[in-house]
Amino acid sequence: MIGKETFHKISVVFLYLFFVLSPFSISLCQILAGASLFFLFLDCIQKREFPKFGPQILFWILLYLSFLFTPVFDWDQTNWKQTIFRSEFGDVWMAFLLLHQTRLSYREKTKLKQALRLGAFFLLLSGILSLVSPYRLAPFVMDGFQYTEGRRLPHLLVVIWEKLSLYLPIGFQSTHLTYGGILAIYLPSIWERTFRSFQIARKKTNSIFYRVGFLTLSFVGFFLLFLNQSRSIWFGLLFGILLLSFQKKLQIKKYLPALSFGILGIAGILLILYQNNWLFQRAIDDLFAKRSLENQRVWIHKMNFAILKENYLLGIGSGNYPKEFITQATPLVKELPELYYDLSITPKSHAHFDFLHFWILGGITSVVAYLSFLYGITKKILQVGKSNLFYLGFFSVIFAGSFQCFLLDDEVLLPFLGLLILLPSTSIGKKEGKKNSIQKGQMKMYGILFFWILISSLGALYLTKTPAKDLFFHRTRTEHNFPSPIAQSSVNSKVPIALPTGTKAFYFKLAGCLDHEMNFDTNPKVRVSPIQFFIHWDEIPDGHLPETLILEIRKRESFDQDKEYKVQAERIVKKEIFSNSKQIQKIQVHPKEYLGKELEFIDFGFQYVWKGEKPFLPRIEISGNCD
């Protein structure tokens, strides 16, 4: 016989499993979340109660409903099956997870917090496994614990003692960003318990193993978070910690020595890693480089604000972002054809900025709903009191959402909403004076959060002011396909580039241009005009230019290697030898002479040879479209 609380208890069980197993599979996570909601609604039907829709869930649902405004106005042209089920609006059901917040008792929420910590343990365990595994865990397990040829391999971090290989930790997730986002949500539960264990230790003398255990898990979490290299999450967690510290009265002088040693230690580790690990070096360099793969973010924001300019009031509607991106990019490629490939491989699925993406899809209504939701949750977190560190993930994901669309990633969004249902359903009783202090703290914290969203939006707008032609450049690489900074400086330079004294030979590859003409609204057509560049064999009185140049004409596949999960194939189709002509040398290649099966790049390999003791690289003059 079904008891009065049976459905409610089953719902809580599924919720418990949801927190524990979320780090393993998004499909399982969705099934468990859906099952918990199914039994929640059965419980409401049995008790003849209507679920309580608090302000936060209403604002979150309104956020998604705003995505339908434009599709409703364009009723005849809207593919409703696509809009409702296969676009951003399809995630609206996840909002109903927030219904649990008012239906769970204090005791049930305490047990679910334990489930979250258990899930954090599994998340760390999977991160350690992926750290040492030469295969990505999710496809490896799905393929029956065997590697299937063609599957993408993890990024190698470092080889220790020439035996132990360490890889970028991503757990069972598909990307390091998703794993970093889930870490931001789960790890604070471990940190909060570690902090409290040391407070409890003052009263209990037999908790040494308890303290050491949680302290170890905290350090493992820091270690994986650091190696994961999700820079947006690094900054998000720092932002959240600073935000929460504003309501605490900290004696800076008391902690200054430990803080100083900690900063110096972290700086030393960063310096060592920067000097010895190319992947970490690239992660840091891309933050400051004017021209790097981070240019894709500039392209995205150029398209974002171009779309917003025309649709800021009602938005473009759910599922329309990729189409609108291409609409804005097409005339840009007509003006600058060399931009086609960079724009074609730029991710077009979302705006890479949660707030801007919601605004683009739902207009002003979405903006109001999103900011109202943030205010309501911020208010509740500050009412928690001393244990608000547990909810640090909320602030870190909101902050990091200015660099990535974490709230569009189901693997992050579901645990994010799950974390919020653990907030107290009612305000904790406070004295009047303390209550006023908390209210001031709420406004201060929300003000800072709002200010960050405003500043980061203006920062994204500032990026769009970079001229499109300045974002394109012909990359140079070594024979092992690593960046070649010295060679890069010789491309379109004003003077020859000095090399280390005694250099007798120097090799690098130069990225050229596509062998076809192409745009988003046209079919590929074999390029008629030759691909060309100029080598300046200028005389220099205080150095020596190369005696000879062995030039390789190379062909390279033009697919996006990140989407294809393999490395672009290259081949040499011709070699030519040039002697120092002491004048400007024109190099031309006709694409139709070296056609492959698909669109390809025509690249070049340069092998310079010197006889003098003071070698200089000649200047290379090449236009964006190799004209």
XYZ file of C-alpha atoms in Angstrom:
627
model
C 0.000 0.000 0.000
C 1.300 3.442 -0.902
C 1.769 5.648 2.154
C 1.266 9.372 2.356
C 5.009 10.147 2.090
C 5.992 7.312 -0.280
C 6.225 9.407 -3.444
C 8.064 12.150 -1.588
C 10.640 9.687 -0.222
C 11.166 8.124 -3.665
C 11.670 11.620 -5.091
C 14.336 12.342 -2.456
C 16.087 9.026 -3.217
C 16.344 9.932 -6.908
C 17.585 13.357 -5.897
C 20.249 11.741 -3.717
C 21.397 9.573 -6.646
C 21.334 12.646 -8.870
C 23.918 14.418 -6.698
C 26.115 11.333 -6.328
C 26.143 10.236 -9.970
C 26.107 13.563 -11.842
C 29.916 13.518 -12.277
C 29.678 10.327 -14.362
C 27.043 10.812 -17.059
C 24.853 13.667 -18.238
C 22.266 11.215 -19.589
C 22.027 9.430 -16.232
C 21.960 12.816 -14.516
C 18.973 13.946 -16.616
C 17.119 10.670 -16.040
C 17.559 10.896 -12.260
C 16.561 14.579 -12.197
C 13.500 13.818 -14.324
C 12.538 10.870 -12.101
C 12.781 13.013 -8.950
C 10.452 15.584 -10.551
C 8.026 12.880 -11.695
C 7.585 11.601 -8.145
C 7.434 15.165 -6.809
C 4.407 15.805 -9.037
C 2.863 12.447 -8.022
C 3.316 13.495 -4.394
C 1.542 16.795 -5.108
C -1.322 14.973 -6.839
C -1.681 12.489 -3.989
C -1.743 15.275 -1.389
C -3.925 17.471 -3.626
C -1.428 20.283 -3.353
C -0.219 22.688 -6.012
C 3.594 22.956 -6.179
C 4.843 26.180 -4.629
C 6.436 28.376 -7.296
C 8.780 30.773 -5.511
C 10.093 33.981 -7.118
C 13.370 32.365 -8.214
C 11.769 29.554 -10.194
C 9.270 31.977 -11.747
C 12.052 34.288 -12.911
C 14.025 31.340 -14.308
C 10.965 30.074 -16.223
C 10.264 33.614 -17.480
C 13.851 33.705 -18.746
C 13.162 30.698 -20.975
C 9.676 31.860 -21.997
C 11.237 35.071 -23.327
C 13.060 32.902 -25.896
C 9.672 32.274 -27.532
C 8.634 35.904 -28.109
C 10.197 36.199 -31.570
C 9.106 32.682 -32.700
C 5.505 33.595 -31.740
C 5.626 36.781 -33.826
C 7.067 34.754 -36.734
C 4.557 31.964 -36.223
C 4.288 30.923 -39.874
C 8.052 30.654 -40.363
C 8.903 28.944 -37.058
C 9.806 25.268 -36.913
C 8.118 24.612 -33.574
C 9.439 21.081 -33.170
C 12.972 22.413 -33.502
C 12.309 25.443 -31.287
C 10.645 23.585 -28.413
C 12.641 20.371 -28.238
C 16.004 20.930 -29.946
C 17.117 24.362 -28.842
C 17.788 26.328 -25.671
C 14.099 26.342 -24.711
C 14.236 22.552 -24.407
C 16.128 23.009 -21.109
C 13.230 24.809 -19.417
C 12.169 21.586 -17.664
C 15.321 21.762 -15.553
C 13.919 24.871 -13.856
C 11.365 22.685 -12.089
C 14.192 21.200 -10.014
C 13.911 24.392 -7.953
C 10.474 23.186 -6.764
C 12.318 20.831 -4.433
C 13.648 23.733 -2.386
C 10.382 24.390 -0.545
C 9.370 20.709 -0.244
C 12.521 19.355 1.393
C 12.933 19.357 5.151
C 16.063 20.583 6.916
C 17.063 16.967 7.641
C 16.605 15.918 4.001
C 18.691 18.834 2.786
C 21.423 17.860 5.252
C 21.502 14.331 3.811
C 21.515 15.704 0.261
C 24.498 17.876 1.183
C 26.251 14.660 2.178
C 25.296 13.243 -1.233
C 26.864 16.296 -2.870
C 30.101 15.663 -0.940
C 30.029 12.018 -2.002
C 29.544 13.180 -5.590
C 32.515 15.533 -5.097
C 34.609 12.537 -3.999
C 33.645 10.638 -7.172
C 34.373 13.750 -9.229
C 37.889 13.939 -7.774
C 38.394 10.205 -8.248
C 37.395 10.404 -11.922
C 39.699 13.413 -12.295
C 42.640 11.417 -10.937
C 41.819 8.523 -13.282
C 41.676 10.854 -16.295
C 44.950 12.441 -15.149
C 46.826 9.175 -15.711
C 44.647 7.607 -18.429
C 45.938 7.759 -22.043
C 42.301 7.579 -23.209
C 39.284 9.783 -22.564
C 37.262 7.980 -19.900
C 33.714 8.488 -21.214
C 34.212 7.035 -24.738
C 36.642 4.428 -23.379
C 33.979 3.064 -21.007
C 31.174 3.394 -23.590
C 33.243 1.390 -26.090
C 33.571 -1.537 -23.667
C 36.843 -0.515 -21.969
C 38.762 -0.470 -25.224
C 40.125 2.266 -27.452
C 38.346 2.717 -30.771
C 40.520 4.044 -33.580
C 39.742 7.644 -34.433
C 38.589 8.579 -30.924
C 40.122 11.824 -29.696
C 42.911 11.371 -27.155
C 43.429 13.566 -24.070
C 45.938 16.427 -24.010
C 49.328 15.410 -22.637
C 50.428 17.663 -19.766
C 53.861 16.341 -18.825
C 55.990 13.199 -18.693
C 57.569 12.621 -15.261
C 60.848 10.682 -14.963
C 60.413 9.712 -18.637
C 57.888 7.073 -17.550
C 54.738 8.568 -16.028
C 52.530 10.546 -18.416
C 50.000 13.003 -16.984
C 47.059 14.236 -19.046
C 44.671 17.158 -18.787
C 42.120 16.015 -16.151
C 38.520 16.054 -17.433
C 36.961 13.139 -15.539
C 34.065 11.600 -17.475
C 33.260 14.910 -19.194
C 33.876 15.743 -22.843
C 35.798 18.989 -22.276
C 38.047 20.461 -19.605
C 35.689 23.455 -19.335
C 32.748 21.264 -18.354
C 34.862 19.426 -15.780
C 36.076 22.756 -14.418
C 32.492 24.019 -14.141
C 31.367 20.934 -12.205
C 34.430 21.221 -9.953
C 33.388 24.802 -9.135
C 29.985 23.530 -7.968
C 31.093 20.419 -6.070
C 34.455 21.389 -4.554
C 33.181 24.098 -2.157
C 31.218 21.408 -0.290
C 34.556 19.728 0.506
C 36.240 23.018 1.414
C 33.363 24.028 3.687
C 33.460 20.666 5.502
C 37.256 20.897 5.830
C 36.986 24.356 7.382
C 34.278 23.218 9.797
C 36.218 20.072 10.736
C 38.988 22.236 12.176
C 36.424 24.241 14.125
C 34.899 21.024 15.503
C 38.393 19.746 16.346
C 38.661 22.350 19.094
C 35.903 20.550 20.941
C 36.647 16.959 19.899
C 40.110 15.441 20.279
C 39.433 12.245 18.307
C 38.764 13.808 14.876
C 42.315 13.745 13.478
C 41.518 11.230 10.695
C 38.366 13.131 9.840
C 40.325 16.375 9.487
C 43.216 14.849 7.561
C 40.808 13.100 5.191
C 38.933 16.258 4.234
C 42.133 18.297 4.128
C 43.599 15.758 1.672
C 40.479 15.910 -0.507
C 40.689 19.723 -0.488
C 44.293 19.660 -1.690
C 43.474 17.068 -4.364
C 40.647 19.338 -5.511
C 42.992 22.341 -5.729
C 45.522 20.214 -7.606
C 43.012 18.977 -10.211
C 41.488 22.426 -10.566
C 44.946 23.851 -11.220
C 45.901 21.193 -13.776
C 42.495 21.416 -15.457
C 43.408 24.914 -16.718
C 39.851 26.273 -16.817
C 40.986 29.863 -16.430
C 37.441 31.230 -16.240
C 36.726 28.928 -13.284
C 39.982 29.945 -11.561
C 38.916 33.574 -11.677
C 35.308 32.662 -10.861
C 36.263 30.917 -7.613
C 38.583 33.778 -6.608
C 35.774 36.240 -7.324
C 33.323 34.194 -5.245
C 35.729 33.939 -2.300
C 36.346 37.702 -2.354
C 32.615 38.331 -2.598
C 31.807 36.130 0.400
C 34.678 37.647 2.399
C 33.054 41.090 2.244
C 30.542 40.079 4.878
C 33.248 38.697 7.170
C 35.318 40.877 9.480
C 38.804 39.619 8.720
C 41.930 40.779 10.534
C 44.270 41.164 7.574
C 47.400 41.644 9.718
C 46.790 38.302 11.429
C 46.751 36.388 8.138
C 49.233 38.558 6.195
C 52.369 36.366 6.775
C 50.605 33.131 5.743
C 48.965 34.920 2.834
C 52.308 36.299 1.638
C 54.002 32.884 1.778
C 51.027 31.332 -0.001
C 51.126 33.881 -2.835
C 54.894 33.473 -3.236
C 54.538 29.678 -3.280
C 51.792 29.767 -5.908
C 53.781 32.273 -7.987
C 56.823 29.960 -7.848
C 54.786 26.952 -8.991
C 53.246 28.998 -11.821
C 56.697 30.132 -12.958
C 58.076 26.577 -12.969
C 55.084 25.268 -14.918
C 55.236 28.172 -17.348
C 58.871 27.454 -18.137
C 58.486 23.691 -18.460
C 55.014 22.943 -19.830
C 53.911 24.075 -23.295
C 50.193 23.564 -22.613
C 50.287 25.726 -19.498
C 52.488 28.256 -21.300
C 49.915 28.529 -24.084
C 47.111 28.997 -21.532
C 48.916 31.963 -19.974
C 50.246 33.481 -23.219
C 46.786 33.513 -24.792
C 45.611 35.833 -22.009
C 47.986 38.569 -23.123
C 48.678 37.893 -26.806
C 47.113 40.339 -29.242
C 46.940 37.686 -31.911
C 46.170 34.176 -30.709
C 43.476 31.525 -30.782
C 41.612 33.790 -28.327
C 40.753 35.853 -31.412
C 37.772 33.529 -31.795
C 36.282 35.229 -28.735
C 36.600 38.574 -30.527
C 34.815 37.183 -33.591
C 32.027 35.843 -31.399
C 31.521 39.178 -29.641
C 31.591 41.044 -32.959
C 28.703 38.853 -34.072
C 27.002 39.119 -30.645
C 26.757 42.904 -30.676
C 25.919 43.018 -34.364
C 22.943 40.748 -33.603
C 22.007 42.712 -30.461
C 22.029 45.992 -32.346
C 19.138 44.747 -34.471
C 17.300 42.597 -31.883
C 17.965 44.099 -28.428
C 14.275 44.509 -27.541
C 12.704 41.081 -28.199
C 15.751 38.967 -29.087
C 16.155 36.513 -31.946
C 14.384 33.586 -30.318
C 15.447 30.124 -29.257
C 17.599 28.118 -31.663
C 18.392 31.014 -34.006
C 21.872 32.000 -32.831
C 23.912 29.937 -35.376
C 21.828 31.251 -38.276
C 22.155 34.874 -37.146
C 25.905 34.435 -36.612
C 26.331 33.363 -40.243
C 24.080 36.207 -41.440
C 26.415 38.724 -39.799
C 29.622 36.945 -40.894
C 28.780 36.622 -44.607
C 29.316 40.289 -45.631
C 32.515 40.375 -43.568
C 33.973 37.486 -45.593
C 32.962 39.186 -48.853
C 35.064 42.174 -47.829
C 37.978 40.137 -46.401
C 37.986 36.617 -47.990
C 40.891 35.438 -45.805
C 38.569 35.549 -42.787
C 36.363 32.703 -44.046
C 38.279 29.833 -42.468
C 38.719 31.491 -39.050
C 35.022 32.371 -38.951
C 33.976 28.940 -40.205
C 35.772 27.152 -37.352
C 34.666 29.684 -34.716
C 32.011 28.045 -32.452
C 28.581 29.309 -33.481
C 26.345 27.435 -31.068
C 26.229 30.136 -28.380
C 27.517 33.575 -27.392
C 30.215 32.339 -24.947
C 28.758 34.742 -22.374
C 25.692 33.651 -20.393
C 24.209 37.110 -19.880
C 24.696 38.184 -23.509
C 23.345 34.897 -24.831
C 20.166 35.236 -22.756
C 19.786 38.850 -23.907
C 20.323 37.928 -27.568
C 17.692 35.176 -27.376
C 15.052 36.781 -25.145
C 15.600 40.524 -25.316
C 14.991 42.917 -22.427
C 12.583 40.496 -20.697
C 15.388 37.954 -20.448
C 17.725 40.578 -18.963
C 15.211 41.519 -16.250
C 14.425 37.863 -15.437
C 18.100 36.869 -15.226
C 19.147 39.787 -13.009
C 16.112 39.260 -10.763
C 16.981 35.581 -10.407
C 20.547 36.474 -9.411
C 19.295 38.936 -6.809
C 16.944 36.406 -5.234
C 19.608 33.693 -4.962
C 22.246 36.133 -3.661
C 19.811 37.196 -0.961
C 19.177 33.598 0.088
C 22.864 32.649 0.175
C 23.665 35.510 2.544
C 20.864 34.392 4.835
C 22.589 31.015 5.282
C 25.217 32.464 7.606
C 28.543 30.768 8.327
C 28.039 27.856 5.915
C 27.568 30.010 2.797
C 30.956 28.780 1.531
C 28.995 25.656 0.518
C 27.280 27.764 -2.187
C 30.456 29.346 -3.535
C 29.858 27.537 -6.847
C 26.897 29.818 -7.596
C 29.047 32.959 -7.676
C 31.956 31.281 -9.459
C 29.734 29.973 -12.287
C 27.993 33.349 -12.677
C 31.381 35.098 -12.853
C 32.911 32.492 -15.179
C 29.787 32.770 -17.337
C 31.229 36.013 -18.687
C 33.840 33.927 -20.520
C 31.872 30.767 -21.358
C 28.198 29.789 -21.556
C 28.256 27.510 -18.511
C 24.494 27.861 -17.959
C 23.857 26.427 -21.441
C 25.867 23.299 -20.662
C 23.478 20.670 -19.248
C 26.333 18.959 -17.398
C 26.941 22.186 -15.464
C 23.416 23.637 -15.388
C 21.768 20.622 -13.723
C 24.204 20.454 -10.757
C 24.062 24.277 -10.594
C 20.274 24.217 -10.115
C 20.629 21.188 -7.835
C 22.935 23.183 -5.556
C 20.320 25.930 -5.221
C 17.557 23.588 -4.015
C 19.671 22.977 -0.892
C 19.254 26.588 0.210
C 16.989 27.068 3.265
C 13.352 27.459 2.276
C 12.704 30.116 4.938
C 14.756 32.962 6.338
C 16.804 32.208 9.453
C 15.674 34.266 12.415
C 18.017 37.155 13.220
C 18.033 40.067 15.620
C 16.929 43.357 14.114
C 20.416 44.904 14.093
C 22.001 41.858 12.523
C 19.136 41.607 10.043
C 19.791 45.163 8.818
C 23.508 44.329 8.507
C 22.704 41.264 6.387
C 20.409 43.310 4.145
C 23.192 45.854 3.568
C 25.560 42.976 2.773
C 23.051 41.564 0.291
C 22.823 44.841 -1.584
C 26.611 45.234 -1.558
C 27.214 41.723 -2.909
C 24.507 41.982 -5.541
C 25.807 45.414 -6.506
C 29.277 43.953 -7.072
C 27.812 41.044 -9.045
C 25.766 43.426 -11.192
C 28.796 45.698 -11.635
C 30.877 42.742 -12.845
C 28.235 41.761 -15.425
C 28.096 45.387 -16.619
C 31.881 45.791 -16.809
C 32.432 42.428 -18.522
C 29.711 43.284 -21.058
C 31.402 46.605 -21.788
C 34.722 44.731 -22.046
C 33.200 42.405 -24.631
C 31.906 45.452 -26.507
C 35.392 46.997 -26.404
C 36.857 43.846 -27.991
C 34.588 44.315 -30.979
C 36.342 47.612 -31.781
C 39.411 45.660 -32.948
C 39.537 45.989 -36.766
C 38.755 42.700 -38.485
C 41.875 42.891 -40.658
C 44.062 43.098 -37.533
C 42.763 39.760 -36.281
C 44.052 37.758 -39.222
C 47.667 36.741 -39.559
C 49.691 34.005 -41.220
C 50.959 31.745 -38.429
C 54.439 30.280 -38.444
C 55.264 26.900 -36.887
C 58.285 24.731 -36.252
C 58.703 21.344 -37.921
C 56.847 19.856 -34.916
C 53.942 22.317 -35.399
C 54.706 24.456 -32.345
C 54.544 28.283 -32.688
C 57.753 29.862 -34.011
C 57.960 33.387 -32.528
C 61.201 34.405 -34.290
C 59.888 33.341 -37.685
C 56.569 35.050 -36.935
C 58.348 38.360 -36.438
C 59.774 38.184 -39.997
C 56.293 38.114 -41.573
C 55.420 41.614 -42.820
C 58.168 43.120 -40.690
C 59.935 46.363 -41.558
C 63.500 45.095 -41.070
C 65.312 41.733 -41.228
C 65.227 39.717 -37.993
C 68.454 38.800 -36.190
C 69.093 35.158 -35.228
C 71.537 33.818 -32.595
C 75.143 34.167 -33.684
C 76.476 31.088 -35.450
C 73.101 29.816 -36.710
C 73.726 27.980 -39.989
C 70.242 26.670 -40.775
C 66.687 27.575 -39.751
C 63.397 25.875 -40.676
C 59.775 26.937 -40.205
C 56.363 26.545 -41.836
C 54.243 29.465 -42.963
C 50.438 29.153 -43.121
C 49.208 30.307 -46.520
C 45.693 30.538 -47.963
C 42.831 28.309 -49.077
C 43.042 26.897 -52.601
C 39.308 27.617 -53.103
C 37.169 30.743 -52.897
C 34.418 30.247 -50.334
C 31.740 32.018 -48.303
C 28.873 30.874 -46.085
C 26.323 31.453 -48.850
C 28.339 30.067 -51.796
C 29.752 26.744 -52.934
C 33.554 26.288 -53.054
C 35.169 27.381 -56.313
C 38.788 26.706 -57.294
C 40.815 29.851 -56.816
C 41.890 31.412 -60.153
C 44.330 34.068 -58.941
C 47.739 32.697 -57.840
C 48.774 32.495 -54.213
C 51.826 34.709 -53.863
C 54.226 36.445 -51.472
C 57.550 38.312 -51.620
C 60.928 37.644 -49.994
C 63.076 40.739 -49.403
C 66.738 39.815 -49.868
C 67.763 43.264 -48.621
C 71.435 44.034 -48.085
C 72.334 44.659 -44.444
C 75.773 46.078 -43.535
C 76.007 44.533 -40.060
C 74.795 40.986 -40.783
C 74.227 38.245 -43.327
C 71.087 37.072 -45.091
C 70.801 33.393 -46.115
C 72.805 32.105 -49.039
C 70.013 29.780 -50.159
C 66.381 28.943 -49.493
C 64.833 25.500 -49.930
C 61.125 26.240 -50.310
C 58.497 23.548 -49.747
C 55.033 23.961 -51.246
C 52.772 22.146 -48.793
C 49.097 21.148 -48.750
C 47.155 20.973 -45.473
C 43.628 19.767 -44.727
C 41.259 22.605 -43.852
C 38.761 20.919 -41.540
C 38.428 21.971 -37.897
C 40.626 19.493 -36.048
C 38.745 20.088 -32.777
C 35.486 18.929 -34.379
C 37.021 16.095 -36.367
C 39.009 14.802 -33.347
C 42.164 14.289 -35.376
C 45.216 16.245 -36.481
C 45.167 17.995 -39.862
C 47.173 16.008 -42.407
C 50.005 17.753 -44.278
C 52.038 16.807 -47.312
C 54.815 18.310 -49.439
C 53.827 18.608 -53.101
C 56.941 20.356 -54.449
C 60.386 21.649 -53.453
C 62.283 24.540 -55.026
C 65.747 26.008 -54.335
C 66.348 29.761 -54.475
C 69.672 31.593 -54.166
C 70.043 34.997 -52.563
C 69.090 37.332 -55.423
C 69.867 40.500 -53.423
C 66.526 41.885 -54.511
C 62.813 41.292 -53.932
C 61.883 37.729 -54.920
C 58.301 37.004 -56.007
C 56.919 33.516 -55.267
C 53.730 32.372 -57.023
C 51.722 29.151 -56.786
C 48.675 28.329 -58.926
C 46.150 26.371 -56.792
C 44.734 24.394 -59.735
C 48.091 22.636 -60.163
C 47.904 20.952 -56.724
C 44.231 20.188 -56.156
C 43.173 17.582 -53.611
C 39.792 15.973 -52.964
C 38.567 18.688 -50.577
C 39.298 22.314 -49.695
C 42.903 22.620 -48.567
C 45.465 25.199 -47.557
C 48.552 25.930 -49.602
C 51.305 26.441 -47.016
C 55.066 26.861 -47.310
C 58.107 25.379 -45.621
C 61.238 27.563 -45.376
C 64.709 26.063 -44.974
C 67.267 28.912 -44.846
C 71.029 28.237 -44.968
C 73.764 30.745 -43.992
C 77.505 30.979 -44.392
C 78.082 34.172 -42.387
C 78.374 34.393 -38.581
C 75.665 37.022 -38.082
C 72.516 35.490 -39.581
C 69.342 37.488 -40.253
C 65.930 36.295 -41.445
C 64.720 38.039 -44.623
C 61.476 39.940 -44.480
C 58.434 38.114 -45.895
C 55.723 40.270 -47.434
C 52.334 38.541 -47.713
C 48.784 39.900 -47.799
C 45.888 38.457 -45.858
C 44.476 36.676 -48.904
C 47.905 35.879 -50.417
C 47.186 38.250 -53.342
